[in-house]
CSV table of N, CA and C in Angstrom, one decimal:
chain,number,residue,atom,x,y,z
A,1,UNK,N,-20.6,20.6,11.0
A,1,UNK,CA,-19.8,21.2,12.0
A,1,UNK,C,-19.1,20.2,12.9
A,2,UNK,N,-19.8,19.2,13.3
A,2,UNK,CA,-19.1,18.2,14.2
A,2,UNK,C,-18.0,17.5,13.4
A,3,UNK,N,-18.2,17.2,12.2
A,3,UNK,CA,-17.1,16.6,11.4
A,3,UNK,C,-15.9,17.5,11.3
A,4,UNK,N,-16.1,18.7,11.1
A,4,UNK,CA,-15.0,19.7,11.0
A,4,UNK,C,-14.2,19.7,12.3
A,5,UNK,N,-14.9,19.7,13.5
A,5,UNK,CA,-14.2,19.7,14.8
A,5,UNK,C,-13.4,18.4,14.9
A,6,UNK,N,-14.0,17.3,14.6
A,6,UNK,CA,-13.3,16.0,14.7
A,6,UNK,C,-12.1,16.0,13.8
A,7,UNK,N,-12.2,16.5,12.6
A,7,UNK,CA,-11.1,16.5,11.7
A,7,UNK,C,-10.0,17.4,12.2
A,8,UNK,N,-10.3,18.5,12.9
A,8,UNK,CA,-9.3,19.4,13.4
A,8,UNK,C,-8.5,18.9,14.6
A,9,UNK,N,-9.1,18.0,15.4
A,9,UNK,CA,-8.4,17.5,16.5
A,9,UNK,C,-7.9,16.0,16.3
A,10,UNK,N,-8.2,15.4,15.2
A,10,UNK,CA,-7.8,14.0,15.0
A,10,UNK,C,-6.4,13.9,14.6
A,11,UNK,N,-5.7,13.0,15.3
A,11,UNK,CA,-4.3,12.7,14.8
A,11,UNK,C,-4.2,11.2,14.8
A,12,UNK,N,-3.5,10.7,13.8
A,12,UNK,CA,-3.3,9.3,13.6
A,12,UNK,C,-1.8,9.0,13.6
A,13,UNK,N,-1.4,8.1,14.5
A,13,UNK,CA,0.0,7.7,14.6
A,13,UNK,C,0.0,6.3,14.1
A,14,UNK,N,0.8,6.0,13.1
A,14,UNK,CA,0.9,4.6,12.6
A,14,UNK,C,2.3,4.2,12.2
A,15,UNK,N,2.5,2.9,12.2
A,15,UNK,CA,3.8,2.3,11.8
A,15,UNK,C,3.6,1.2,10.9
A,16,UNK,N,4.6,0.9,10.1
A,16,UNK,CA,4.6,-0.2,9.2
A,16,UNK,C,5.5,-1.2,9.9
A,17,UNK,N,4.9,-2.4,10.2
A,17,UNK,CA,5.6,-3.4,11.0
A,17,UNK,C,5.6,-4.7,10.3
A,18,UNK,N,6.7,-5.1,9.6
A,18,UNK,CA,6.8,-6.4,9.0
A,18,UNK,C,7.0,-7.4,10.2
A,19,UNK,N,6.3,-8.5,10.1
A,19,UNK,CA,6.4,-9.5,11.2
A,19,UNK,C,7.8,-10.0,11.4
A,20,UNK,N,8.6,-10.0,10.3
A,20,UNK,CA,10.0,-10.4,10.4
A,20,UNK,C,10.8,-9.3,9.8
A,21,UNK,N,11.1,-8.3,10.7
A,21,UNK,CA,11.8,-7.1,10.2
A,21,UNK,C,13.2,-7.4,9.7
A,22,UNK,N,13.8,-8.5,10.1
A,22,UNK,CA,15.2,-8.8,9.7
A,22,UNK,C,15.2,-9.2,8.2
A,23,UNK,N,14.1,-9.7,7.7
A,23,UNK,CA,14.0,-10.1,6.3
A,23,UNK,C,13.6,-8.9,5.4
A,24,UNK,N,14.3,-8.6,4.4
A,24,UNK,CA,14.0,-7.5,3.5
A,24,UNK,C,12.9,-7.9,2.6
A,25,UNK,N,12.7,-9.2,2.3
A,25,UNK,CA,11.7,-9.7,1.4
A,25,UNK,C,10.4,-10.2,2.0
A,26,UNK,N,10.0,-9.6,3.1
A,26,UNK,CA,8.8,-10.0,3.8
A,26,UNK,C,7.6,-10.1,2.9
A,27,UNK,N,6.9,-11.1,2.9
A,27,UNK,CA,5.7,-11.3,2.0
A,27,UNK,C,4.6,-10.4,2.5
A,28,UNK,N,3.6,-10.2,1.6
A,28,UNK,CA,2.4,-9.4,1.9
A,28,UNK,C,1.7,-9.9,3.2
A,29,UNK,N,1.8,-11.2,3.4
A,29,UNK,CA,1.1,-11.9,4.5
A,29,UNK,C,1.7,-11.4,5.8
A,30,UNK,N,2.9,-10.9,5.8
A,30,UNK,CA,3.6,-10.5,7.0
A,30,UNK,C,3.6,-9.0,7.2
A,31,UNK,N,3.1,-8.2,6.3
A,31,UNK,CA,3.1,-6.7,6.4
A,31,UNK,C,1.8,-6.2,7.0
A,32,UNK,N,2.0,-5.3,8.0
A,32,UNK,CA,0.9,-4.7,8.7
A,32,UNK,C,1.1,-3.2,8.8
A,33,UNK,N,0.1,-2.4,8.6
A,33,UNK,CA,0.1,-1.0,8.9
A,33,UNK,C,-0.9,-0.9,10.1
A,34,UNK,N,-0.3,-0.4,11.2
A,34,UNK,CA,-1.1,-0.3,12.5
A,34,UNK,C,-0.8,1.0,13.1
A,35,UNK,N,-1.8,1.4,14.0
A,35,UNK,CA,-1.6,2.7,14.7
A,35,UNK,C,-2.7,2.9,15.7
A,36,UNK,N,-2.8,4.1,16.2
A,36,UNK,CA,-3.8,4.5,17.2
A,36,UNK,C,-4.4,5.9,16.7
A,37,UNK,N,-5.7,6.0,16.8
A,37,UNK,CA,-6.4,7.2,16.5
A,37,UNK,C,-6.6,7.9,17.8
A,38,UNK,N,-6.1,9.2,17.9
A,38,UNK,CA,-6.2,10.0,19.1
A,38,UNK,C,-6.8,11.4,18.8
A,39,UNK,N,-7.4,12.0,19.9
A,39,UNK,CA,-7.8,13.4,19.7
A,39,UNK,C,-6.6,14.3,20.0
A,40,UNK,N,-6.8,15.6,20.0
A,40,UNK,CA,-5.7,16.5,20.2
A,40,UNK,C,-5.1,16.4,21.6
A,41,UNK,N,-5.8,15.9,22.6
A,41,UNK,CA,-5.3,15.7,23.9
A,41,UNK,C,-4.7,14.3,24.2
A,42,UNK,N,-4.6,13.5,23.1
A,42,UNK,CA,-4.0,12.2,23.2
A,42,UNK,C,-4.9,11.1,23.7
A,43,UNK,N,-6.2,11.4,23.8
A,43,UNK,CA,-7.2,10.4,24.2
A,43,UNK,C,-7.6,9.5,23.0
A,44,UNK,N,-7.6,8.2,23.2
A,44,UNK,CA,-8.0,7.3,22.1
A,44,UNK,C,-9.4,7.5,21.6
A,45,UNK,N,-9.6,7.4,20.3
A,45,UNK,CA,-10.9,7.5,19.7
A,45,UNK,C,-11.4,6.1,19.2
A,46,UNK,N,-12.4,5.6,19.8
A,46,UNK,CA,-13.0,4.3,19.3
A,46,UNK,C,-14.0,4.5,18.2
A,47,UNK,N,-14.2,3.5,17.4
A,47,UNK,CA,-15.2,3.5,16.4
A,47,UNK,C,-14.9,4.4,15.2
A,48,UNK,N,-13.7,4.9,15.0
A,48,UNK,CA,-13.4,5.7,13.8
A,48,UNK,C,-13.2,4.8,12.6
A,49,UNK,N,-13.9,5.2,11.5
A,49,UNK,CA,-13.8,4.4,10.3
A,49,UNK,C,-12.5,4.9,9.5
A,50,UNK,N,-11.7,4.0,9.2
A,50,UNK,CA,-10.4,4.3,8.5
A,50,UNK,C,-10.4,3.5,7.1
A,51,UNK,N,-9.8,4.1,6.2
A,51,UNK,CA,-9.6,3.4,4.9
A,51,UNK,C,-8.1,3.5,4.5
A,52,UNK,N,-7.7,2.5,3.8
A,52,UNK,CA,-6.3,2.5,3.3
A,52,UNK,C,-6.4,2.7,1.8
A,53,UNK,N,-5.7,3.8,1.3
A,53,UNK,CA,-5.8,4.1,-0.1
A,53,UNK,C,-4.4,3.9,-0.7
A,54,UNK,N,-4.4,3.4,-2.0
A,54,UNK,CA,-3.2,3.2,-2.7
A,54,UNK,C,-2.7,4.6,-3.2
A,55,UNK,N,-1.6,4.6,-3.8
A,55,UNK,CA,-1.0,5.8,-4.4
A,55,UNK,C,-1.9,6.5,-5.4
A,56,UNK,N,-2.7,5.7,-6.1
A,56,UNK,CA,-3.6,6.2,-7.1
A,56,UNK,C,-4.9,6.7,-6.5
A,57,UNK,N,-5.1,6.5,-5.2
A,57,UNK,CA,-6.4,6.9,-4.5
A,57,UNK,C,-7.4,5.9,-4.4
A,58,UNK,N,-7.1,4.7,-4.9
A,58,UNK,CA,-8.1,3.6,-4.9
A,58,UNK,C,-8.1,3.0,-3.4
A,59,UNK,N,-9.3,2.7,-2.9
A,59,UNK,CA,-9.5,2.2,-1.6
A,59,UNK,C,-9.1,0.7,-1.6
A,60,UNK,N,-8.1,0.4,-0.7
A,60,UNK,CA,-7.6,-1.0,-0.7
A,60,UNK,C,-8.3,-1.8,0.5
A,61,UNK,N,-8.6,-1.1,1.6
A,61,UNK,CA,-9.2,-1.8,2.7
A,61,UNK,C,-9.9,-0.8,3.7
A,62,UNK,N,-10.8,-1.3,4.5
A,62,UNK,CA,-11.5,-0.6,5.5
A,62,UNK,C,-11.3,-1.2,6.9
A,63,UNK,N,-11.1,-0.4,7.9
A,63,UNK,CA,-11.2,-0.9,9.3
A,63,UNK,C,-11.8,0.1,10.2
A,64,UNK,N,-12.1,-0.3,11.4
A,64,UNK,CA,-12.7,0.6,12.4
A,64,UNK,C,-11.8,0.5,13.6
A,65,UNK,N,-11.5,1.7,14.2
A,65,UNK,CA,-10.6,1.6,15.4
A,65,UNK,C,-11.3,1.0,16.6
A,66,UNK,N,-10.6,0.3,17.4
A,66,UNK,CA,-11.1,-0.4,18.6
A,66,UNK,C,-11.3,0.5,19.8
A,67,UNK,N,-11.7,-0.1,20.9
A,67,UNK,CA,-11.9,0.6,22.1
A,67,UNK,C,-10.8,1.5,22.6
A,68,UNK,N,-9.6,1.1,22.3
A,68,UNK,CA,-8.4,1.9,22.7
A,68,UNK,C,-7.9,2.7,21.6
A,69,UNK,N,-8.7,2.9,20.5
A,69,UNK,CA,-8.3,3.7,19.4
A,69,UNK,C,-7.3,2.9,18.4
A,70,UNK,N,-7.0,1.7,18.7
A,70,UNK,CA,-6.1,1.0,17.8
A,70,UNK,C,-6.7,0.4,16.6
A,71,UNK,N,-5.9,0.4,15.5
A,71,UNK,CA,-6.4,-0.2,14.2
A,71,UNK,C,-5.2,-0.9,13.6
A,72,UNK,N,-5.5,-1.8,12.6
A,72,UNK,CA,-4.4,-2.4,11.8
A,72,UNK,C,-5.0,-2.9,10.5
A,73,UNK,N,-4.2,-2.7,9.5
A,73,UNK,CA,-4.4,-3.2,8.2
A,73,UNK,C,-3.4,-4.4,8.0
A,74,UNK,N,-3.9,-5.6,7.8
A,74,UNK,CA,-3.0,-6.7,7.7
A,74,UNK,C,-2.9,-7.2,6.3
A,75,UNK,N,-1.8,-7.9,6.0
A,75,UNK,CA,-1.6,-8.5,4.7
A,75,UNK,C,-1.5,-7.4,3.6
A,76,UNK,N,-0.7,-6.4,3.9
A,76,UNK,CA,-0.6,-5.2,3.0
A,76,UNK,C,0.6,-5.5,2.0
A,77,UNK,N,0.3,-5.4,0.7
A,77,UNK,CA,1.4,-5.5,-0.3
A,77,UNK,C,2.3,-4.3,-0.2
A,78,UNK,N,3.5,-4.5,-0.7
A,78,UNK,CA,4.5,-3.4,-0.7
A,78,UNK,C,4.0,-2.3,-1.6
A,79,UNK,N,4.2,-1.0,-1.1
A,79,UNK,CA,3.7,0.1,-1.9
A,79,UNK,C,3.6,1.3,-1.1
A,80,UNK,N,3.0,2.4,-1.7
A,80,UNK,CA,2.8,3.6,-1.0
A,80,UNK,C,1.3,3.8,-0.7
A,81,UNK,N,1.0,4.1,0.5
A,81,UNK,CA,-0.4,4.2,1.0
A,81,UNK,C,-0.7,5.4,1.8
A,82,UNK,N,-2.0,5.8,1.8
A,82,UNK,CA,-2.5,6.8,2.7
A,82,UNK,C,-3.5,6.2,3.6
A,83,UNK,N,-3.5,6.6,4.9
A,83,UNK,CA,-4.6,6.2,5.8
A,83,UNK,C,-5.5,7.4,6.0
A,84,UNK,N,-6.8,7.2,5.6
A,84,UNK,CA,-7.7,8.3,5.6
A,84,UNK,C,-8.8,7.9,6.6
């Protein structure tokens, strides 16, 4: 039940931020997927386990949100991903 309630109020805002946005050929070392995990009232959620999945559903990386709900996946290769 608790998981269902958390899933219902959880929202994740994220952005893809190349370190050098002016360069179209940014290497994987410069790509980051980052964001903030918040509840339905906009309050940050700390300690949320997140995983980055490739387009095929394979897990690429794991992170946990920090005290302010922030998370980031660094050194991400170009592609299509889902944050779960």
